[in-house]
PDB file of C-alpha atoms in Angstrom:
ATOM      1  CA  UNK A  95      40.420  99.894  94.117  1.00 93.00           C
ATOM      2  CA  UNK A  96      36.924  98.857  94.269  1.00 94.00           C
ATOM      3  CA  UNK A  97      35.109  99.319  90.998  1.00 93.00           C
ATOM      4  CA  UNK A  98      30.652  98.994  90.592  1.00 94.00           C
ATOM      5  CA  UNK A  99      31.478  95.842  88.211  1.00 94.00           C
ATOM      6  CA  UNK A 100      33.471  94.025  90.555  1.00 95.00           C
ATOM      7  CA  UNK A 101      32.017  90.614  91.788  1.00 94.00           C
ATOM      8  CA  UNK A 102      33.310  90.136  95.402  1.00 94.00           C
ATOM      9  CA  UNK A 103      33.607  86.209  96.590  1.00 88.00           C
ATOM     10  CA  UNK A 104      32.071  87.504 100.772  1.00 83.00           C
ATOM     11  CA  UNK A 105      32.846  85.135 103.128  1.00 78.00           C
ATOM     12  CA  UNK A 106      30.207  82.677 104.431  1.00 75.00           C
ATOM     13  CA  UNK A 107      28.975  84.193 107.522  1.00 73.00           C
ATOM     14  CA  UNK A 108      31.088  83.004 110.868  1.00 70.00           C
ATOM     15  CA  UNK A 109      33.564  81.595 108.224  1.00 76.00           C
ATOM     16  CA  UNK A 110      37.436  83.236 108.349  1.00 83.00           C
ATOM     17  CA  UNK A 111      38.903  84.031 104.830  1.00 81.00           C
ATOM     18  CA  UNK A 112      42.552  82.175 105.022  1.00 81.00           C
ATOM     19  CA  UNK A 113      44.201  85.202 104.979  1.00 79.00           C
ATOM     20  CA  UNK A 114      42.529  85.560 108.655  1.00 83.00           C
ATOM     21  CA  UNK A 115      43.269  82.467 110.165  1.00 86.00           C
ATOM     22  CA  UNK A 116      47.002  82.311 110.894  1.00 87.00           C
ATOM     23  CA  UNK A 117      47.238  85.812 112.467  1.00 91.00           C
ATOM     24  CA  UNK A 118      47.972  85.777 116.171  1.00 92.00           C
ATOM     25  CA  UNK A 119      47.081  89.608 116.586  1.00 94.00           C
ATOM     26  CA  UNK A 120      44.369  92.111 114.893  1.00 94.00           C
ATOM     27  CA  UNK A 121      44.377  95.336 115.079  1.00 96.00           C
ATOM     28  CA  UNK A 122      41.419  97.066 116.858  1.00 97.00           C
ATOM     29  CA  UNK A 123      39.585 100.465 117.272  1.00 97.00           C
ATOM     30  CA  UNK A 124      39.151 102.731 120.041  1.00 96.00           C
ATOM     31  CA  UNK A 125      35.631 102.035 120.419  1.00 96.00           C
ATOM     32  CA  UNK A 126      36.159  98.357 120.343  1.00 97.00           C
ATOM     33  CA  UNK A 127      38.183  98.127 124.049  1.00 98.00           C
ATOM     34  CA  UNK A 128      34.918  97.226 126.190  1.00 97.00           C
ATOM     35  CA  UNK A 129      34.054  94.494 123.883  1.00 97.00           C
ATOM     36  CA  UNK A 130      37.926  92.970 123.337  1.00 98.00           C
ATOM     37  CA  UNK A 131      38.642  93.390 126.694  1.00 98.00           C
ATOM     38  CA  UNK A 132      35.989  90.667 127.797  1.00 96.00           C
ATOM     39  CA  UNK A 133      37.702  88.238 125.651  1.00 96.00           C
ATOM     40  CA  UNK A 134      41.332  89.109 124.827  1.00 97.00           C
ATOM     41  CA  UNK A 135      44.400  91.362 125.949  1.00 97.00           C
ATOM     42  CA  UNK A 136      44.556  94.177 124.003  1.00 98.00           C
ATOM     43  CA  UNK A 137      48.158  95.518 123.498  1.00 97.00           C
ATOM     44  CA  UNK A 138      50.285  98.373 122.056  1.00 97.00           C
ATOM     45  CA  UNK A 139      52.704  97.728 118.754  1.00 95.00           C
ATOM     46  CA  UNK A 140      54.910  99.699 116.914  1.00 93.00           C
ATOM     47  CA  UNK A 141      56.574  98.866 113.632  1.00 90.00           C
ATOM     48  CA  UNK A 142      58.917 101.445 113.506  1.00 90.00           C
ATOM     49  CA  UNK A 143      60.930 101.814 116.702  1.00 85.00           C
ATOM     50  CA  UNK A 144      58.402 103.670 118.660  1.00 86.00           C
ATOM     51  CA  UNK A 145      57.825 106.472 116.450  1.00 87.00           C
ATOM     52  CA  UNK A 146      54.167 105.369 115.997  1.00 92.00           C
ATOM     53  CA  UNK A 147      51.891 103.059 117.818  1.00 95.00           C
ATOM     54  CA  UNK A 148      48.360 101.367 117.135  1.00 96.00           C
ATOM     55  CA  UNK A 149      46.546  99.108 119.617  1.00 97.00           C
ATOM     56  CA  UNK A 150      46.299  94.934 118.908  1.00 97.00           C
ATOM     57  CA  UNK A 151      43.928  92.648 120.438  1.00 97.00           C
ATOM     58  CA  UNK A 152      46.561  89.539 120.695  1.00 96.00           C
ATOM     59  CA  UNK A 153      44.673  86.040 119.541  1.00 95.00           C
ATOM     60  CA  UNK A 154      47.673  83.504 120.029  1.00 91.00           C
ATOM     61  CA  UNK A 155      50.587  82.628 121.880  1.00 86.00           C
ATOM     62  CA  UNK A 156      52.784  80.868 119.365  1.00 76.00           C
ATOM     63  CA  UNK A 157      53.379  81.137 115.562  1.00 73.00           C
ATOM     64  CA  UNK A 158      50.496  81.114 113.286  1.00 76.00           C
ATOM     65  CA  UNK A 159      48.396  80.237 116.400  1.00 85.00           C
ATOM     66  CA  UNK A 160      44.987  81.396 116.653  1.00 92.00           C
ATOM     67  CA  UNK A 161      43.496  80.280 118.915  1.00 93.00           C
ATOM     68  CA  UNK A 162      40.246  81.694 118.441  1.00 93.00           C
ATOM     69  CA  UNK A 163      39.870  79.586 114.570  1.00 90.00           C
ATOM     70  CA  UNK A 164      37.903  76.552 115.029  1.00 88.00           C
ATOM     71  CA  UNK A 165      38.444  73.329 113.034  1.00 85.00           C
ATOM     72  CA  UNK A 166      35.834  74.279 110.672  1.00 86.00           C
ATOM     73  CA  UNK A 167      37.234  77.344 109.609  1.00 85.00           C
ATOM     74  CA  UNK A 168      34.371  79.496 112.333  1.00 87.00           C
ATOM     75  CA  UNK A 169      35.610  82.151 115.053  1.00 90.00           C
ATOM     76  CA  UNK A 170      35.818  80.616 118.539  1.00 84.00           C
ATOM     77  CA  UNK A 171      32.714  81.191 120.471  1.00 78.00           C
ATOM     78  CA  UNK A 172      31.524  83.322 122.148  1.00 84.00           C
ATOM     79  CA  UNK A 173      34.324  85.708 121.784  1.00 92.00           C
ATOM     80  CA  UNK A 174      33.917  88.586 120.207  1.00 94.00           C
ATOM     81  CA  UNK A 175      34.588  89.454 116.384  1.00 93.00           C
ATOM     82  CA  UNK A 176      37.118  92.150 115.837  1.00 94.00           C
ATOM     83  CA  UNK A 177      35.744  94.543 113.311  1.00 94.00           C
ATOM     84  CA  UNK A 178      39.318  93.764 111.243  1.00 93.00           C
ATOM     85  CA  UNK A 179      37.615  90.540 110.346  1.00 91.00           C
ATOM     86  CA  UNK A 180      34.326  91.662 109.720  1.00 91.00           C
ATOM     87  CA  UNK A 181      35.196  94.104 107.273  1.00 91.00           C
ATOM     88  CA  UNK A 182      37.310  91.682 105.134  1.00 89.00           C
ATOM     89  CA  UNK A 183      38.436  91.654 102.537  1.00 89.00           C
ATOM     90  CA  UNK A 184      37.535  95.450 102.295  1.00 93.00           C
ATOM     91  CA  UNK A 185      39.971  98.081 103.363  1.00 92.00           C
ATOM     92  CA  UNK A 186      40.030 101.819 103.009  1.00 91.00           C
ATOM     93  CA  UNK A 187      43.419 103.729 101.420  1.00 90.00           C
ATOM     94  CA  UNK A 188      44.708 106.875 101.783  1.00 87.00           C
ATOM     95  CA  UNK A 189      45.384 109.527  98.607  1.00 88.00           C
ATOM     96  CA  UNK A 190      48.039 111.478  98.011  1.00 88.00           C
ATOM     97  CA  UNK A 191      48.334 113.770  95.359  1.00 88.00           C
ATOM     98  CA  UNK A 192      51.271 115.739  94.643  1.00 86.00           C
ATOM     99  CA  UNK A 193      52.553 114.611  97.908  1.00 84.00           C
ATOM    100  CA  UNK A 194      49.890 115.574  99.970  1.00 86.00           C
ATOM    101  CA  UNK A 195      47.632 113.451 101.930  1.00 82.00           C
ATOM    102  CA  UNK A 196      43.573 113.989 101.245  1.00 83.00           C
ATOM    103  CA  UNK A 197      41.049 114.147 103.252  1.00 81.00           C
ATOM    104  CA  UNK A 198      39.194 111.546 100.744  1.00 84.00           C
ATOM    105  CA  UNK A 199      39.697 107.716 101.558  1.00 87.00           C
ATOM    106  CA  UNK A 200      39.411 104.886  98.617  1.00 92.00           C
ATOM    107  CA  UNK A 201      37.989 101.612  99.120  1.00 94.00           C
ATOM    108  CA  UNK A 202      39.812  98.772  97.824  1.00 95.00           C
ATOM    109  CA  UNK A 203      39.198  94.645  98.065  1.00 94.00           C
ATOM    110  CA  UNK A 204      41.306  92.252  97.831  1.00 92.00           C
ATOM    111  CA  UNK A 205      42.439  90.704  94.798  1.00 92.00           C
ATOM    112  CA  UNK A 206      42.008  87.095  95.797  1.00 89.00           C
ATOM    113  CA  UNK A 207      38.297  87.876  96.819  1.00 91.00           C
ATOM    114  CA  UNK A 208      38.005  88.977  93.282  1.00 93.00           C
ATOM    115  CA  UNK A 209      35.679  86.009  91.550  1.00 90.00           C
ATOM    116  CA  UNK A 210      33.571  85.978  88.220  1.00 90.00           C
ATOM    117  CA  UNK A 211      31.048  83.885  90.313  1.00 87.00           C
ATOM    118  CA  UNK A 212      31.310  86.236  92.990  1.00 91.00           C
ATOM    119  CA  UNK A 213      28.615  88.190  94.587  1.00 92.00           C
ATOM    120  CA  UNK A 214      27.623  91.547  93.228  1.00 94.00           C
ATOM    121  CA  UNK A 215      27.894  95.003  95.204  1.00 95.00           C
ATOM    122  CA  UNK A 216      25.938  97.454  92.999  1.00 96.00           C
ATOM    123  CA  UNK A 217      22.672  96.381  90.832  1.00 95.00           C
ATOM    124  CA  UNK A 218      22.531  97.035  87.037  1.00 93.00           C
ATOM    125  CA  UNK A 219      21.996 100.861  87.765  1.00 93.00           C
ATOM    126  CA  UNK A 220      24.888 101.410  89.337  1.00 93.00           C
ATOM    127  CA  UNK A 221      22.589 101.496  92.862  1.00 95.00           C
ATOM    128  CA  UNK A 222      24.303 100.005  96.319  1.00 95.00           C
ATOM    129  CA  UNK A 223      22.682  96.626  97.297  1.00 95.00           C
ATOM    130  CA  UNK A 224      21.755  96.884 100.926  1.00 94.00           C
ATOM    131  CA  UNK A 225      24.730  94.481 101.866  1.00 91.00           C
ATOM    132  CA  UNK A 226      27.477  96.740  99.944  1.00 94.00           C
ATOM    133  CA  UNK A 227      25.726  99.677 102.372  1.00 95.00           C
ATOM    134  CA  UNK A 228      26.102  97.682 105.412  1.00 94.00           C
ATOM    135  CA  UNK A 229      29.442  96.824 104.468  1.00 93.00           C
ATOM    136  CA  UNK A 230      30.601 100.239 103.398  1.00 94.00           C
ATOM    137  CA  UNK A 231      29.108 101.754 106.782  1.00 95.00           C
ATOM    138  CA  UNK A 232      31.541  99.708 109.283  1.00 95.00           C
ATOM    139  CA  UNK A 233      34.415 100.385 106.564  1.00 94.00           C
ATOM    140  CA  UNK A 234      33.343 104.307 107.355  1.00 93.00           C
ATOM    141  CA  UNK A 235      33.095 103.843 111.229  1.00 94.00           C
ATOM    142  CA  UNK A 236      35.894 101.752 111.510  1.00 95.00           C
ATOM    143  CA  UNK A 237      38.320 104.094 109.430  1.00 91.00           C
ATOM    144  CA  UNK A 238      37.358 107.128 111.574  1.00 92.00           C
ATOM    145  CA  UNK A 239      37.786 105.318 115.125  1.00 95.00           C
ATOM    146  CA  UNK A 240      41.118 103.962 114.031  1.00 93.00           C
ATOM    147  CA  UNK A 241      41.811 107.693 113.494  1.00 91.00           C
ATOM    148  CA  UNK A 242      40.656 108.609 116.715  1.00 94.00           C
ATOM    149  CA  UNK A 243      42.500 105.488 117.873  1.00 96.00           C
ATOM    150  CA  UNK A 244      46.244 106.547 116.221  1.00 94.00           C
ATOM    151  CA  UNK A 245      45.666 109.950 118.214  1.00 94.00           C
ATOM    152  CA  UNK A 246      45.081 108.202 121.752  1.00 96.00           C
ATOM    153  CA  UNK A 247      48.471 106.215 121.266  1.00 96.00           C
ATOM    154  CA  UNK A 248      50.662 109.652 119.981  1.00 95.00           C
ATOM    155  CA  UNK A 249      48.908 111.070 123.528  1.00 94.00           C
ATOM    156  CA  UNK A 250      50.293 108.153 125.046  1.00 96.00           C
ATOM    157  CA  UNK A 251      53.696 107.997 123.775  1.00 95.00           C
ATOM    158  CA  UNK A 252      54.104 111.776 124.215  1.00 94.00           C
ATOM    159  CA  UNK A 253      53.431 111.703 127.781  1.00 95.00           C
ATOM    160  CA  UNK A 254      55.983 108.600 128.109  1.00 95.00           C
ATOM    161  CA  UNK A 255      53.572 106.082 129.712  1.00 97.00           C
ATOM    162  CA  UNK A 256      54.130 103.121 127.214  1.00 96.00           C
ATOM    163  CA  UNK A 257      57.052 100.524 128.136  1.00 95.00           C
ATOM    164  CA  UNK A 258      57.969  97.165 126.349  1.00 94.00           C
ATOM    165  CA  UNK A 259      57.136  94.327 127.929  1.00 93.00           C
ATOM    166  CA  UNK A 260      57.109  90.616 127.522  1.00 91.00           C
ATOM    167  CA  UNK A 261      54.412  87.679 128.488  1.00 88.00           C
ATOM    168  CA  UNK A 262      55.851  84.354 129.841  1.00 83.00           C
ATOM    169  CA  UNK A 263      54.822  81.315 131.058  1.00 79.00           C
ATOM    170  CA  UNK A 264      55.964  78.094 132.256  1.00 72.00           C
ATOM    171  CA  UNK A 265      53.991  74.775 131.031  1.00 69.00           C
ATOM    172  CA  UNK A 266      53.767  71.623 132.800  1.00 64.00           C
ATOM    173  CA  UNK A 267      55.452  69.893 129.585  1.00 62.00           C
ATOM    174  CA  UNK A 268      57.166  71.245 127.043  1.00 66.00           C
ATOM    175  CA  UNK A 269      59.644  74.492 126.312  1.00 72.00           C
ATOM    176  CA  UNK A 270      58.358  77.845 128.464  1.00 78.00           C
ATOM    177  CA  UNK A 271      56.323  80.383 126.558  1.00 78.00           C
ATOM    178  CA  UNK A 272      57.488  83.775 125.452  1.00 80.00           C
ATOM    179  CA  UNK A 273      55.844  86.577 123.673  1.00 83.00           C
ATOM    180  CA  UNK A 274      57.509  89.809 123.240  1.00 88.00           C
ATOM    181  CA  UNK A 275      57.310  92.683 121.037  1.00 90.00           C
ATOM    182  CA  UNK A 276      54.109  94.140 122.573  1.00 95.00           C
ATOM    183  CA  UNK A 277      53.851  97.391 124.895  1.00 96.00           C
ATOM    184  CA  UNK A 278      51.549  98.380 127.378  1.00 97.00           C
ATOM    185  CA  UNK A 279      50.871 101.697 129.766  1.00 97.00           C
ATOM    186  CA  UNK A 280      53.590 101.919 132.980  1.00 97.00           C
ATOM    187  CA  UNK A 281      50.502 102.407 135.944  1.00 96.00           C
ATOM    188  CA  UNK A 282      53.187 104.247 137.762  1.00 96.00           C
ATOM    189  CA  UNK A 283      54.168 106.839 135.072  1.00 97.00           C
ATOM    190  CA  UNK A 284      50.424 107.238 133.955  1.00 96.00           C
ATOM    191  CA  UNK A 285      50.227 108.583 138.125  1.00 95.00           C
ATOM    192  CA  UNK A 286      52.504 110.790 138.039  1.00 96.00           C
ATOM    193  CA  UNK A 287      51.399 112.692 134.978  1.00 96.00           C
ATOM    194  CA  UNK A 288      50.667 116.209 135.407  1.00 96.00           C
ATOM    195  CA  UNK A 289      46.689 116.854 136.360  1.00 95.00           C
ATOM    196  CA  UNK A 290      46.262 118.975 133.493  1.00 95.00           C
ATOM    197  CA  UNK A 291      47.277 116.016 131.022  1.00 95.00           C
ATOM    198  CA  UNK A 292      45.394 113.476 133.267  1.00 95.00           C
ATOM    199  CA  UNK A 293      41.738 115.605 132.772  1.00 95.00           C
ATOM    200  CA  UNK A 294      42.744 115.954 128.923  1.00 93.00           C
ATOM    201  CA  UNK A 295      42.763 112.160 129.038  1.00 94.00           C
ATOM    202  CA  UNK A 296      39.935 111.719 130.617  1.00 93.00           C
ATOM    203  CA  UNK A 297      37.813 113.718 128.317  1.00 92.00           C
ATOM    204  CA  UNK A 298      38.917 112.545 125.256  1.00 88.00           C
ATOM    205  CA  UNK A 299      38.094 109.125 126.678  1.00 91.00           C
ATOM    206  CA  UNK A 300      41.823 107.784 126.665  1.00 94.00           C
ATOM    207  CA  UNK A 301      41.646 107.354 130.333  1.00 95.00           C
ATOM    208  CA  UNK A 302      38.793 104.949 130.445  1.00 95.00           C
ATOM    209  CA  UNK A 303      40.455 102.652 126.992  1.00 97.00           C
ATOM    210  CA  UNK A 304      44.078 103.060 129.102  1.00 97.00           C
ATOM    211  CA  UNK A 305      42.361 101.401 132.667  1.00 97.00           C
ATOM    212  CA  UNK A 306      40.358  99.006 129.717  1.00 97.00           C
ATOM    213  CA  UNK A 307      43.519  97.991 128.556  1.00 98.00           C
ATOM    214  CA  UNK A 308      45.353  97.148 131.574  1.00 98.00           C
ATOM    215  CA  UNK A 309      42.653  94.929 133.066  1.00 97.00           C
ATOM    216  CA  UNK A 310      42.786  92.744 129.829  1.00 98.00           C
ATOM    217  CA  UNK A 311      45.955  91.844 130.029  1.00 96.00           C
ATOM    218  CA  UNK A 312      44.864  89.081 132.476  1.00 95.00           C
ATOM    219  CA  UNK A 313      43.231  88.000 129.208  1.00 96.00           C
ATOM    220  CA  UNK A 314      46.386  86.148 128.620  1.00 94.00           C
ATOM    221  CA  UNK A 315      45.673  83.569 131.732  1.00 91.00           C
ATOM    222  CA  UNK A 316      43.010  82.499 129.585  1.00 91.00           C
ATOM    223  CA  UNK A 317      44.339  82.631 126.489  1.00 91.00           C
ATOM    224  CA  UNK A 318      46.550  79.811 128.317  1.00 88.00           C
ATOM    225  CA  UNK A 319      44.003  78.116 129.308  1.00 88.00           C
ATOM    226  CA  UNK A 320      42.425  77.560 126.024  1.00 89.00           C
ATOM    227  CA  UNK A 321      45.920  76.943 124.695  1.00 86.00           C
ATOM    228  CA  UNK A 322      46.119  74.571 127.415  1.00 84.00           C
ATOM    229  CA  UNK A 323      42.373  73.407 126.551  1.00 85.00           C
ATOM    230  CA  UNK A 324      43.119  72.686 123.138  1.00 83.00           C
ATOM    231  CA  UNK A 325      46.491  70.892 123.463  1.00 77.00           C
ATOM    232  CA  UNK A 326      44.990  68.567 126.154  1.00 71.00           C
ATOM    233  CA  UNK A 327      47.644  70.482 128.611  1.00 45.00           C
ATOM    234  CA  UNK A 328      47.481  73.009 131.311  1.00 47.00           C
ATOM    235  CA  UNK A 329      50.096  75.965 131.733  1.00 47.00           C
ATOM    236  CA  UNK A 330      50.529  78.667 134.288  1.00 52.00           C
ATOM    237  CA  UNK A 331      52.021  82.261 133.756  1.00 54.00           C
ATOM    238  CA  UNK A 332      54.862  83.442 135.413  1.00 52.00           C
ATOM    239  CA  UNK A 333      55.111  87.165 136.539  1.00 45.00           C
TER     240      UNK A 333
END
């Protein structure tokens, strides 16, 4: 948990923290789809055999791949920056007490982050420096979207529309690709939904993120291609 005396080592700006740089997929927010989908596919993932669903923008294809991290340790551009990085290394928790779940949220930081010489959130008084506000604002936003974005993937799994699916691809040299584990929406079951859950859809804005989430998935063409880009190879996708 996040205490006023705590000196927090920020990152440089446009620099990833190491905990970043390996991870092939983030997770993203509801209102983030428009700005993902220009740059990456943005998938569905559960961890617990479909019980529960939240929506990834995928980075890599390959372990420990990004392929967005550039040699000096900046995000690719001019792709955009998932708000899971720019809130690092900040989260919010959830409290329970006496086995119930408040309506409160805590902010933590990471422990590594944690640095004598680090930079100060709060001055003498106990007052918020403008950065800590900044900071604590997109922890705020982002914690409420991912709420709204939990309920748009329950919607979806209710009504039966997600299905498992895997990416593949063939390259000129070297083993094919394969990337599994991810879900996206069946077009065909999302049809033949009932028109009373189709309008709900559509004004809760699920409709518009579901149509936003199918066109990126020709994202992963070019994640390829910058695969291909930075390997000195080029590799085509296979349906």
């Amino acid at each position: 948990p996040l205490n006023k005396t705590h000196r927090v080592l920020v990152p440089q700006r446009g620099k990833m923290p190491p905990a970043i740089r390996k991870l092939t997929a983030l997770p993203i927010s509801l209102a983030e789809f428009p700005l993902v989908a220009r740059d990456y596919p943005i998938v569905f993932v559960s961890a617990d055999a479909g019980k529960t669903h939240a929506a990834f923008a995928v980075l890599g294809i390959g372990q420990g791949r990004n392929l967005f991290l550039m040699a000096d340790g900046t995000w690719g551009p001019p792709a955009y920056l998932p708000a899971y990085v720019r809130r690092y290394s900040f989260c919010m928790a959830t409290i329970t007490i006496d086995g119930k779940v408040r309506d409160e949220r805590l902010v933590c930081v990471e422990k590594t982050a944690l640095r004598d010489k680090g930079d100060p959130l709060f001055d003498d008084t106990g007052k918020p420096l403008p950065e800590w506000e900044q900071q604590q604002k997109l922890l705020i936003e982002y914690e409420a979207d991912l709420g709204r974005t939990n309920a748009m993937c329950a919607a979806l799994a209710s009504h039966g529309v997600l299905e498992p699916f895997t990416m593949q691809a063939k390259p000129n040299e070297g083993a094919p690709l394969a990337l599994s584990g991810m879900g996206r929406v069946n077009e065909q079951k999302l049809a033949g939904l009932e028109a009373e859950k189709i309008k709900a859809m559509m004004a809760g804005g699920v409709l518009g993120a579901v149509y936003t989430h199918l066109a990126s998935l020709g994202n992963f063409q070019r994640l390829l291609e910058r695969r291909a880009a930075m390997a000195g190879k080029q590799a085509q996708p296979q349906a």
